[in-house]
């Protein structure tokens, strides 16, 4: 009997406060025209004062658990992906576990920046396939508003806060078309550490620092690497572009999504675009896209997810819904 990690629930949460491009143009030297034409972004959500990464995560988790019709007792692991935790330690996942009233199992964080949801899902897949866990809550959550430099127009306009969650459950499936995660591919190139990072951290500076980025370099690597990894994972699973029902890319920039899609020949009407309203929510962007459009995906449909972020880290995952 083969075990598959099947998606049985998903949900998300965006903080109430919306910051539009026009709002930003009142604070810094920028414009809606510049931001939208370069990125496809019109607005972003910003966590309220005192609203923590764990608070966002809990709301997304409850939405996903409700959709999956499971309770706290059913969850035997939480894998939370963030690079903006409540505290340097303990893991935000531990706080989320307590807030959700989950009493057993393991809960831990992983940091893979914008590729975090794919990295976290790959772990969930492995724990399920080996039979170690049955029901896993994967959360991608960020409060980038706390680490951007609000005076740096080259970066602060790009990011937003939010959380998305998915429940994966073990299902035995020996059919020719099993439903669940079919596979993933992960990469890291640490030589590119400096092109997207914070300039602080507990070990290096003992302060939190701010996000810094060489946008052009990240852009260049994003398109090339996302095309490569998508081609590679499709080949590994004998999938042609026409076999893909949905493409859910990490939402950093509409131009990256368009350029990647064009090179791969991906259908635009099946490629999800949420960056316009969410901006770049890093690890939360793919599960937040699911919050918006997951109800449209039919059982048995094939989904490709891909993402790249600071590290650089990047990866792709294919699953049959
Ligand atoms: O999840 C992964 C995370 N990051 C990314 O995926 C980001 C990847 N990179 C990008 O999306 C793009 O490189 C950006 C959107 C960040 C920038 O677009 P660009 O077309 O590469 O612009 P640029 O950085 O080359 O800047 C062009 C001009 C510059 O002015 P000068 O030097 O030509 O006079 C900037 O100073 O635009 C200026 N500029 C702005 N102007 C108005 C930069 N930011 C702004 C701004 N408003 N917010």
mmCIF file of C-alpha atoms and ligand atoms in Angstrom:
data_model
loop_
_atom_site.group_PDB
_atom_site.id
_atom_site.type_symbol
_atom_site.label_atom_id
_atom_site.label_comp_id
_atom_site.label_asym_id
_atom_site.label_seq_id
_atom_site.Cartn_x
_atom_site.Cartn_y
_atom_site.Cartn_z
ATOM 1 C CA UNK A 1 0.000 0.000 0.000
ATOM 2 C CA UNK A 2 1.391 3.390 -0.966
ATOM 3 C CA UNK A 3 0.792 6.373 1.293
ATOM 4 C CA UNK A 4 0.180 9.825 -0.153
ATOM 5 C CA UNK A 5 -0.024 13.237 1.530
ATOM 6 C CA UNK A 6 -3.357 14.504 0.334
ATOM 7 C CA UNK A 7 -4.639 18.058 0.808
ATOM 8 C CA UNK A 8 -7.802 17.864 2.883
ATOM 9 C CA UNK A 9 -8.070 21.497 3.927
ATOM 10 C CA UNK A 10 -6.645 24.918 3.309
ATOM 11 C CA UNK A 11 -7.218 28.453 4.494
ATOM 12 C CA UNK A 12 -5.589 31.798 4.987
ATOM 13 C CA UNK A 13 -5.677 35.047 6.814
ATOM 14 C CA UNK A 14 -4.799 38.582 5.772
ATOM 15 C CA UNK A 15 -4.590 41.359 8.371
ATOM 16 C CA UNK A 16 -7.368 43.947 8.207
ATOM 17 C CA UNK A 17 -5.230 46.962 7.433
ATOM 18 C CA UNK A 18 -4.669 47.547 3.715
ATOM 19 C CA UNK A 19 -1.854 49.784 2.511
ATOM 20 C CA UNK A 20 -2.318 50.850 -1.113
ATOM 21 C CA UNK A 21 0.340 52.106 -3.488
ATOM 22 C CA UNK A 22 -1.244 55.551 -3.249
ATOM 23 C CA UNK A 23 -0.934 55.410 0.557
ATOM 24 C CA UNK A 24 2.766 54.600 0.139
ATOM 25 C CA UNK A 25 3.237 57.436 -2.331
ATOM 26 C CA UNK A 26 2.261 59.815 0.475
ATOM 27 C CA UNK A 27 5.095 58.488 2.658
ATOM 28 C CA UNK A 28 7.979 57.899 0.234
ATOM 29 C CA UNK A 29 9.065 58.948 -3.246
ATOM 30 C CA UNK A 30 7.121 56.387 -5.294
ATOM 31 C CA UNK A 31 3.923 56.064 -7.308
ATOM 32 C CA UNK A 32 1.173 53.585 -8.042
ATOM 33 C CA UNK A 33 2.279 53.704 -11.664
ATOM 34 C CA UNK A 34 5.895 52.675 -10.851
ATOM 35 C CA UNK A 35 4.943 49.931 -8.425
ATOM 36 C CA UNK A 36 2.176 48.432 -10.547
ATOM 37 C CA UNK A 37 4.073 48.521 -13.836
ATOM 38 C CA UNK A 38 7.219 46.930 -12.298
ATOM 39 C CA UNK A 39 5.547 44.389 -10.024
ATOM 40 C CA UNK A 40 1.794 44.052 -10.636
ATOM 41 C CA UNK A 41 1.208 45.044 -6.989
ATOM 42 C CA UNK A 42 -1.611 47.453 -6.062
ATOM 43 C CA UNK A 43 -1.856 46.928 -2.304
ATOM 44 C CA UNK A 44 -0.615 44.863 0.643
ATOM 45 C CA UNK A 45 -2.008 43.904 4.067
ATOM 46 C CA UNK A 46 -0.175 45.018 7.204
ATOM 47 C CA UNK A 47 -0.421 43.394 10.634
ATOM 48 C CA UNK A 48 -1.797 45.645 13.358
ATOM 49 C CA UNK A 49 0.374 46.720 16.262
ATOM 50 C CA UNK A 50 0.561 43.772 18.630
ATOM 51 C CA UNK A 51 -0.718 41.346 15.991
ATOM 52 C CA UNK A 52 1.971 38.687 15.824
ATOM 53 C CA UNK A 53 3.089 36.136 13.280
ATOM 54 C CA UNK A 54 1.587 33.450 15.554
ATOM 55 C CA UNK A 55 -1.770 35.289 15.584
ATOM 56 C CA UNK A 56 -1.909 35.301 11.793
ATOM 57 C CA UNK A 57 -0.855 31.654 11.707
ATOM 58 C CA UNK A 58 -3.560 30.593 14.144
ATOM 59 C CA UNK A 59 -6.297 32.257 12.084
ATOM 60 C CA UNK A 60 -5.099 30.570 8.889
ATOM 61 C CA UNK A 61 -4.803 27.222 10.691
ATOM 62 C CA UNK A 62 -8.342 27.431 12.063
ATOM 63 C CA UNK A 63 -9.687 28.164 8.565
ATOM 64 C CA UNK A 64 -7.804 25.157 7.151
ATOM 65 C CA UNK A 65 -8.866 22.860 10.003
ATOM 66 C CA UNK A 66 -12.510 23.937 9.591
ATOM 67 C CA UNK A 67 -12.422 23.173 5.890
ATOM 68 C CA UNK A 68 -10.802 19.795 6.583
ATOM 69 C CA UNK A 69 -13.392 19.165 9.312
ATOM 70 C CA UNK A 70 -10.754 18.156 11.825
ATOM 71 C CA UNK A 71 -10.156 19.192 15.417
ATOM 72 C CA UNK A 72 -7.011 19.936 17.435
ATOM 73 C CA UNK A 73 -6.890 16.302 18.545
ATOM 74 C CA UNK A 74 -6.465 15.129 14.942
ATOM 75 C CA UNK A 75 -3.284 17.135 14.233
ATOM 76 C CA UNK A 76 -0.122 15.213 14.987
ATOM 77 C CA UNK A 77 2.443 17.647 13.623
ATOM 78 C CA UNK A 78 2.806 21.360 12.833
ATOM 79 C CA UNK A 79 5.439 22.524 10.381
ATOM 80 C CA UNK A 80 5.514 26.294 10.269
ATOM 81 C CA UNK A 81 7.551 28.152 7.719
ATOM 82 C CA UNK A 82 8.564 31.706 8.521
ATOM 83 C CA UNK A 83 11.560 34.019 8.561
ATOM 84 C CA UNK A 84 9.690 36.542 10.704
ATOM 85 C CA UNK A 85 9.034 34.569 13.908
ATOM 86 C CA UNK A 86 7.466 36.061 17.055
ATOM 87 C CA UNK A 87 10.806 35.652 18.846
ATOM 88 C CA UNK A 88 14.248 34.378 17.903
ATOM 89 C CA UNK A 89 13.249 31.298 19.878
ATOM 90 C CA UNK A 90 11.261 29.203 20.708
ATOM 91 C CA UNK A 91 9.726 28.201 17.417
ATOM 92 C CA UNK A 92 6.580 30.118 16.544
ATOM 93 C CA UNK A 93 5.040 26.699 15.815
ATOM 94 C CA UNK A 94 5.161 25.919 19.546
ATOM 95 C CA UNK A 95 3.142 29.009 20.374
ATOM 96 C CA UNK A 96 0.706 28.232 17.566
ATOM 97 C CA UNK A 97 0.321 24.685 18.894
ATOM 98 C CA UNK A 98 -0.641 26.045 22.312
ATOM 99 C CA UNK A 99 -2.993 28.677 20.911
ATOM 100 C CA UNK A 100 -4.759 25.992 18.851
ATOM 101 C CA UNK A 101 -5.102 23.731 21.884
ATOM 102 C CA UNK A 102 -3.074 20.961 20.258
ATOM 103 C CA UNK A 103 -1.552 18.888 23.067
ATOM 104 C CA UNK A 104 0.631 16.283 21.426
ATOM 105 C CA UNK A 105 2.960 15.603 18.562
ATOM 106 C CA UNK A 106 5.757 17.764 17.202
ATOM 107 C CA UNK A 107 5.706 21.416 16.199
ATOM 108 C CA UNK A 108 8.662 23.203 14.656
ATOM 109 C CA UNK A 109 9.658 26.059 12.350
ATOM 110 C CA UNK A 110 11.638 25.980 9.173
ATOM 111 C CA UNK A 111 13.178 28.977 7.443
ATOM 112 C CA UNK A 112 13.270 28.830 3.682
ATOM 113 C CA UNK A 113 12.005 32.356 3.025
ATOM 114 C CA UNK A 114 9.790 32.617 -0.049
ATOM 115 C CA UNK A 115 10.240 28.925 -0.897
ATOM 116 C CA UNK A 116 9.166 28.005 2.635
ATOM 117 C CA UNK A 117 5.806 26.508 1.802
ATOM 118 C CA UNK A 118 7.331 24.076 -0.686
ATOM 119 C CA UNK A 119 10.106 23.130 1.737
ATOM 120 C CA UNK A 120 7.600 22.612 4.573
ATOM 121 C CA UNK A 121 5.291 20.579 2.351
ATOM 122 C CA UNK A 122 8.176 18.359 1.269
ATOM 123 C CA UNK A 123 8.830 17.528 4.927
ATOM 124 C CA UNK A 124 5.145 16.845 5.545
ATOM 125 C CA UNK A 125 5.194 14.519 2.563
ATOM 126 C CA UNK A 126 8.139 12.575 3.972
ATOM 127 C CA UNK A 127 6.654 12.200 7.470
ATOM 128 C CA UNK A 128 3.416 10.963 5.927
ATOM 129 C CA UNK A 129 5.013 8.618 3.398
ATOM 130 C CA UNK A 130 7.108 6.955 6.077
ATOM 131 C CA UNK A 131 4.025 6.504 8.250
ATOM 132 C CA UNK A 132 5.430 8.682 11.045
ATOM 133 C CA UNK A 133 2.552 11.163 10.975
ATOM 134 C CA UNK A 134 -1.006 10.977 9.715
ATOM 135 C CA UNK A 135 -2.315 14.531 9.770
ATOM 136 C CA UNK A 136 0.048 17.486 9.397
ATOM 137 C CA UNK A 137 -0.704 21.182 9.570
ATOM 138 C CA UNK A 138 1.651 23.146 7.324
ATOM 139 C CA UNK A 139 1.650 26.910 7.761
ATOM 140 C CA UNK A 140 3.397 29.600 5.747
ATOM 141 C CA UNK A 141 3.288 32.902 7.599
ATOM 142 C CA UNK A 142 5.151 36.210 7.566
ATOM 143 C CA UNK A 143 5.079 39.715 8.973
ATOM 144 C CA UNK A 144 7.563 41.307 6.587
ATOM 145 C CA UNK A 145 6.207 44.734 7.524
ATOM 146 C CA UNK A 146 8.327 44.332 10.676
ATOM 147 C CA UNK A 147 11.634 43.783 8.829
ATOM 148 C CA UNK A 148 11.435 46.059 5.805
ATOM 149 C CA UNK A 149 13.024 49.479 5.969
ATOM 150 C CA UNK A 150 10.022 51.747 5.398
ATOM 151 C CA UNK A 151 12.330 54.438 4.054
ATOM 152 C CA UNK A 152 13.812 52.188 1.373
ATOM 153 C CA UNK A 153 11.485 52.511 -1.608
ATOM 154 C CA UNK A 154 13.313 49.813 -3.535
ATOM 155 C CA UNK A 155 12.111 47.114 -1.108
ATOM 156 C CA UNK A 156 9.312 48.296 1.203
ATOM 157 C CA UNK A 157 6.763 48.523 -1.602
ATOM 158 C CA UNK A 158 7.144 44.855 -2.478
ATOM 159 C CA UNK A 159 6.076 42.981 0.647
ATOM 160 C CA UNK A 160 2.973 42.301 2.714
ATOM 161 C CA UNK A 161 1.867 40.308 5.754
ATOM 162 C CA UNK A 162 -0.298 37.194 5.809
ATOM 163 C CA UNK A 163 -0.660 33.529 6.617
ATOM 164 C CA UNK A 164 -1.789 30.462 4.733
ATOM 165 C CA UNK A 165 -2.257 26.903 5.961
ATOM 166 C CA UNK A 166 -2.792 23.479 4.456
ATOM 167 C CA UNK A 167 -3.742 20.209 6.121
ATOM 168 C CA UNK A 168 -2.108 17.140 4.613
ATOM 169 C CA UNK A 169 -3.460 13.746 5.549
ATOM 170 C CA UNK A 170 -2.127 10.258 4.854
ATOM 171 C CA UNK A 171 -4.212 8.303 2.345
ATOM 172 C CA UNK A 172 -3.491 4.862 1.005
ATOM 173 C CA UNK A 173 -3.731 4.950 -2.753
ATOM 174 C CA UNK A 174 -2.561 2.212 -5.114
ATOM 175 C CA UNK A 175 -4.310 3.576 -8.171
ATOM 176 C CA UNK A 176 -2.503 4.652 -11.347
ATOM 177 C CA UNK A 177 -3.467 8.224 -10.588
ATOM 178 C CA UNK A 178 -2.874 8.623 -6.863
ATOM 179 C CA UNK A 179 -4.119 11.805 -5.211
ATOM 180 C CA UNK A 180 -1.668 13.749 -3.061
ATOM 181 C CA UNK A 181 1.865 15.121 -3.347
ATOM 182 C CA UNK A 182 3.486 13.365 -6.309
ATOM 183 C CA UNK A 183 6.945 14.807 -5.830
ATOM 184 C CA UNK A 184 9.123 17.807 -5.179
ATOM 185 C CA UNK A 185 12.500 19.202 -6.065
ATOM 186 C CA UNK A 186 14.504 21.507 -3.791
ATOM 187 C CA UNK A 187 17.627 23.565 -4.413
ATOM 188 C CA UNK A 188 19.872 25.972 -2.534
ATOM 189 C CA UNK A 189 22.790 28.077 -3.742
ATOM 190 C CA UNK A 190 24.364 29.713 -0.710
ATOM 191 C CA UNK A 191 26.814 31.656 -2.869
ATOM 192 C CA UNK A 192 23.855 33.963 -3.519
ATOM 193 C CA UNK A 193 23.263 34.568 0.222
ATOM 194 C CA UNK A 194 23.980 38.291 -0.011
ATOM 195 C CA UNK A 195 21.619 39.286 -2.817
ATOM 196 C CA UNK A 196 18.569 38.974 -0.558
ATOM 197 C CA UNK A 197 18.978 38.981 3.214
ATOM 198 C CA UNK A 198 18.576 41.009 6.362
ATOM 199 C CA UNK A 199 21.508 43.110 7.497
ATOM 200 C CA UNK A 200 21.028 41.959 11.077
ATOM 201 C CA UNK A 201 20.333 38.893 13.160
ATOM 202 C CA UNK A 202 21.094 37.551 16.650
ATOM 203 C CA UNK A 203 24.487 36.100 15.787
ATOM 204 C CA UNK A 204 25.848 38.609 13.319
ATOM 205 C CA UNK A 205 24.749 41.916 14.861
ATOM 206 C CA UNK A 206 22.555 41.085 17.867
ATOM 207 C CA UNK A 207 19.890 43.294 16.316
ATOM 208 C CA UNK A 208 17.115 42.353 13.920
ATOM 209 C CA UNK A 209 18.224 44.398 10.930
ATOM 210 C CA UNK A 210 16.292 45.189 7.784
ATOM 211 C CA UNK A 211 15.694 43.439 4.524
ATOM 212 C CA UNK A 212 18.166 44.300 1.771
ATOM 213 C CA UNK A 213 17.990 43.124 -1.820
ATOM 214 C CA UNK A 214 19.662 43.412 -5.173
ATOM 215 C CA UNK A 215 16.337 43.287 -7.006
ATOM 216 C CA UNK A 216 17.738 42.903 -10.515
ATOM 217 C CA UNK A 217 19.941 39.959 -9.563
ATOM 218 C CA UNK A 218 17.105 38.225 -7.709
ATOM 219 C CA UNK A 219 14.837 38.802 -10.688
ATOM 220 C CA UNK A 220 17.363 37.326 -13.114
ATOM 221 C CA UNK A 221 17.955 34.214 -11.003
ATOM 222 C CA UNK A 222 14.237 33.818 -10.298
ATOM 223 C CA UNK A 223 13.187 33.501 -13.914
ATOM 224 C CA UNK A 224 16.050 31.182 -14.919
ATOM 225 C CA UNK A 225 15.832 28.907 -11.891
ATOM 226 C CA UNK A 226 12.051 28.677 -11.784
ATOM 227 C CA UNK A 227 11.967 27.706 -15.453
ATOM 228 C CA UNK A 228 14.679 25.055 -14.868
ATOM 229 C CA UNK A 229 13.095 23.529 -11.784
ATOM 230 C CA UNK A 230 9.636 23.467 -13.357
ATOM 231 C CA UNK A 231 10.954 21.733 -16.468
ATOM 232 C CA UNK A 232 12.891 19.288 -14.357
ATOM 233 C CA UNK A 233 9.991 18.282 -12.110
ATOM 234 C CA UNK A 234 7.610 17.963 -15.055
ATOM 235 C CA UNK A 235 10.094 15.680 -16.822
ATOM 236 C CA UNK A 236 10.541 13.593 -13.657
ATOM 237 C CA UNK A 237 6.802 12.982 -13.520
ATOM 238 C CA UNK A 238 6.231 12.644 -17.264
ATOM 239 C CA UNK A 239 4.062 15.728 -17.301
ATOM 240 C CA UNK A 240 3.592 17.944 -20.341
ATOM 241 C CA UNK A 241 2.405 21.511 -20.011
ATOM 242 C CA UNK A 242 -0.994 20.334 -21.232
ATOM 243 C CA UNK A 243 -1.220 17.938 -18.256
ATOM 244 C CA UNK A 244 -1.141 20.818 -15.787
ATOM 245 C CA UNK A 245 -4.531 22.039 -14.634
ATOM 246 C CA UNK A 246 -3.219 24.751 -12.315
ATOM 247 C CA UNK A 247 0.050 26.580 -11.816
ATOM 248 C CA UNK A 248 0.448 28.246 -8.424
ATOM 249 C CA UNK A 249 3.686 30.231 -8.434
ATOM 250 C CA UNK A 250 5.131 32.092 -5.482
ATOM 251 C CA UNK A 251 3.777 35.620 -5.731
ATOM 252 C CA UNK A 252 6.719 38.033 -5.758
ATOM 253 C CA UNK A 253 6.245 39.922 -8.980
ATOM 254 C CA UNK A 254 3.712 39.566 -11.807
ATOM 255 C CA UNK A 255 6.530 40.084 -14.321
ATOM 256 C CA UNK A 256 8.492 37.111 -12.940
ATOM 257 C CA UNK A 257 5.343 34.980 -13.139
ATOM 258 C CA UNK A 258 4.637 36.134 -16.711
ATOM 259 C CA UNK A 259 8.234 35.679 -17.910
ATOM 260 C CA UNK A 260 8.479 32.207 -16.340
ATOM 261 C CA UNK A 261 5.105 31.185 -17.748
ATOM 262 C CA UNK A 262 5.999 32.453 -21.202
ATOM 263 C CA UNK A 263 9.263 30.494 -21.324
ATOM 264 C CA UNK A 264 7.541 27.328 -20.175
ATOM 265 C CA UNK A 265 4.510 27.857 -22.392
ATOM 266 C CA UNK A 266 2.176 27.738 -19.393
ATOM 267 C CA UNK A 267 -1.448 28.746 -19.940
ATOM 268 C CA UNK A 268 -2.098 32.190 -18.427
ATOM 269 C CA UNK A 269 -5.710 31.413 -17.532
ATOM 270 C CA UNK A 270 -4.556 28.498 -15.355
ATOM 271 C CA UNK A 271 -1.792 30.470 -13.642
ATOM 272 C CA UNK A 272 -2.842 31.951 -10.337
ATOM 273 C CA UNK A 273 -2.065 35.642 -9.710
ATOM 274 C CA UNK A 274 -2.678 37.116 -6.265
ATOM 275 C CA UNK A 275 0.331 39.423 -5.964
ATOM 276 C CA UNK A 276 -1.855 42.374 -7.042
ATOM 277 C CA UNK A 277 -3.749 42.391 -3.742
ATOM 278 C CA UNK A 278 -1.361 40.552 -1.385
ATOM 279 C CA UNK A 279 2.091 41.758 -2.579
ATOM 280 C CA UNK A 280 4.910 39.348 -1.687
ATOM 281 C CA UNK A 281 3.973 37.484 1.501
ATOM 282 C CA UNK A 282 6.981 35.143 1.252
ATOM 283 C CA UNK A 283 6.208 31.696 2.744
ATOM 284 C CA UNK A 284 2.504 32.564 2.908
ATOM 285 C CA UNK A 285 2.018 33.389 -0.752
ATOM 286 C CA UNK A 286 1.219 29.926 -2.140
ATOM 287 C CA UNK A 287 -1.197 28.876 0.629
ATOM 288 C CA UNK A 288 -2.788 32.343 0.454
ATOM 289 C CA UNK A 289 -3.290 31.789 -3.270
ATOM 290 C CA UNK A 290 -5.016 28.533 -2.306
ATOM 291 C CA UNK A 291 -7.237 30.490 0.069
ATOM 292 C CA UNK A 292 -8.373 32.565 -2.911
ATOM 293 C CA UNK A 293 -8.827 29.843 -5.502
ATOM 294 C CA UNK A 294 -8.513 26.406 -3.884
ATOM 295 C CA UNK A 295 -12.271 25.858 -4.251
ATOM 296 C CA UNK A 296 -11.862 25.916 -8.040
ATOM 297 C CA UNK A 297 -9.479 22.935 -8.079
ATOM 298 C CA UNK A 298 -11.281 19.689 -8.745
ATOM 299 C CA UNK A 299 -10.293 16.324 -7.240
ATOM 300 C CA UNK A 300 -7.877 14.614 -9.597
ATOM 301 C CA UNK A 301 -6.552 17.832 -11.149
ATOM 302 C CA UNK A 302 -2.794 18.315 -11.410
ATOM 303 C CA UNK A 303 -1.160 21.303 -9.733
ATOM 304 C CA UNK A 304 2.362 22.677 -10.142
ATOM 305 C CA UNK A 305 3.744 24.958 -7.430
ATOM 306 C CA UNK A 306 7.094 26.748 -7.680
ATOM 307 C CA UNK A 307 8.944 29.323 -5.599
ATOM 308 C CA UNK A 308 12.298 31.028 -5.064
ATOM 309 C CA UNK A 309 13.556 33.083 -2.172
ATOM 310 C CA UNK A 310 16.441 34.225 -0.005
ATOM 311 C CA UNK A 311 19.325 31.786 0.285
ATOM 312 C CA UNK A 312 18.880 31.525 -2.594
ATOM 313 C CA UNK A 313 16.498 28.625 -2.155
ATOM 314 C CA UNK A 314 14.066 27.428 -4.737
ATOM 315 C CA UNK A 315 11.904 24.468 -5.532
ATOM 316 C CA UNK A 316 8.825 23.018 -7.138
ATOM 317 C CA UNK A 317 6.169 20.507 -6.197
ATOM 318 C CA UNK A 318 3.546 18.639 -8.171
ATOM 319 C CA UNK A 319 0.439 17.240 -6.613
ATOM 320 C CA UNK A 320 -2.772 15.629 -7.726
ATOM 321 C CA UNK A 321 -5.620 17.308 -5.860
HETATM 322 O O1 LIG B 1 10.522 36.361 -3.485
HETATM 323 C C1 LIG B 1 11.731 36.780 -3.991
HETATM 324 C C2 LIG B 1 11.860 38.187 -3.537
HETATM 325 N N1 LIG B 1 12.175 39.205 -4.421
HETATM 326 C C3 LIG B 1 11.868 39.323 -5.749
HETATM 327 O O2 LIG B 1 11.364 38.471 -6.385
HETATM 328 C C4 LIG B 1 12.205 40.628 -6.379
HETATM 329 C C5 LIG B 1 12.861 40.476 -7.720
HETATM 330 N N2 LIG B 1 13.134 41.769 -8.332
HETATM 331 C C6 LIG B 1 12.161 42.579 -8.806
HETATM 332 O O3 LIG B 1 10.988 42.269 -8.722
HETATM 333 C C7 LIG B 1 12.566 43.874 -9.490
HETATM 334 O O4 LIG B 1 13.944 43.903 -9.669
HETATM 335 C C8 LIG B 1 12.107 45.135 -8.686
HETATM 336 C C9 LIG B 1 10.614 45.279 -8.777
HETATM 337 C C10 LIG B 1 12.568 45.044 -7.254
HETATM 338 C C11 LIG B 1 12.745 46.396 -9.299
HETATM 339 O O5 LIG B 1 12.400 46.530 -10.668
HETATM 340 P P1 LIG B 1 13.499 46.950 -11.723
HETATM 341 O O6 LIG B 1 12.801 47.094 -13.019
HETATM 342 O O7 LIG B 1 14.626 45.949 -11.637
HETATM 343 O O8 LIG B 1 13.922 48.376 -11.227
HETATM 344 P P2 LIG B 1 15.366 48.860 -10.727
HETATM 345 O O9 LIG B 1 15.682 48.290 -9.392
HETATM 346 O O10 LIG B 1 16.348 48.662 -11.824
HETATM 347 O O11 LIG B 1 15.098 50.412 -10.549
HETATM 348 C C12 LIG B 1 14.792 51.266 -11.655
HETATM 349 C C13 LIG B 1 14.652 52.699 -11.168
HETATM 350 C C14 LIG B 1 15.800 53.140 -10.281
HETATM 351 O O12 LIG B 1 16.047 54.500 -10.579
HETATM 352 P P3 LIG B 1 17.326 54.910 -11.465
HETATM 353 O O13 LIG B 1 18.520 54.404 -10.689
HETATM 354 O O14 LIG B 1 17.140 54.211 -12.771
HETATM 355 O O15 LIG B 1 17.220 56.400 -11.521
HETATM 356 C C15 LIG B 1 15.254 53.057 -8.887
HETATM 357 O O16 LIG B 1 15.834 53.978 -8.000
HETATM 358 O O17 LIG B 1 13.476 52.788 -10.328
HETATM 359 C C16 LIG B 1 13.815 53.409 -9.098
HETATM 360 N N3 LIG B 1 12.956 52.860 -8.058
HETATM 361 C C17 LIG B 1 11.745 53.360 -7.756
HETATM 362 N N4 LIG B 1 11.058 54.386 -8.239
HETATM 363 C C18 LIG B 1 9.852 54.615 -7.728
HETATM 364 C C19 LIG B 1 13.189 51.773 -7.282
HETATM 365 N N5 LIG B 1 12.140 51.588 -6.452
HETATM 366 C C20 LIG B 1 11.243 52.537 -6.736
HETATM 367 C C21 LIG B 1 9.979 52.834 -6.224
HETATM 368 N N6 LIG B 1 9.313 53.882 -6.757
HETATM 369 N N7 LIG B 1 9.398 52.111 -5.249
#
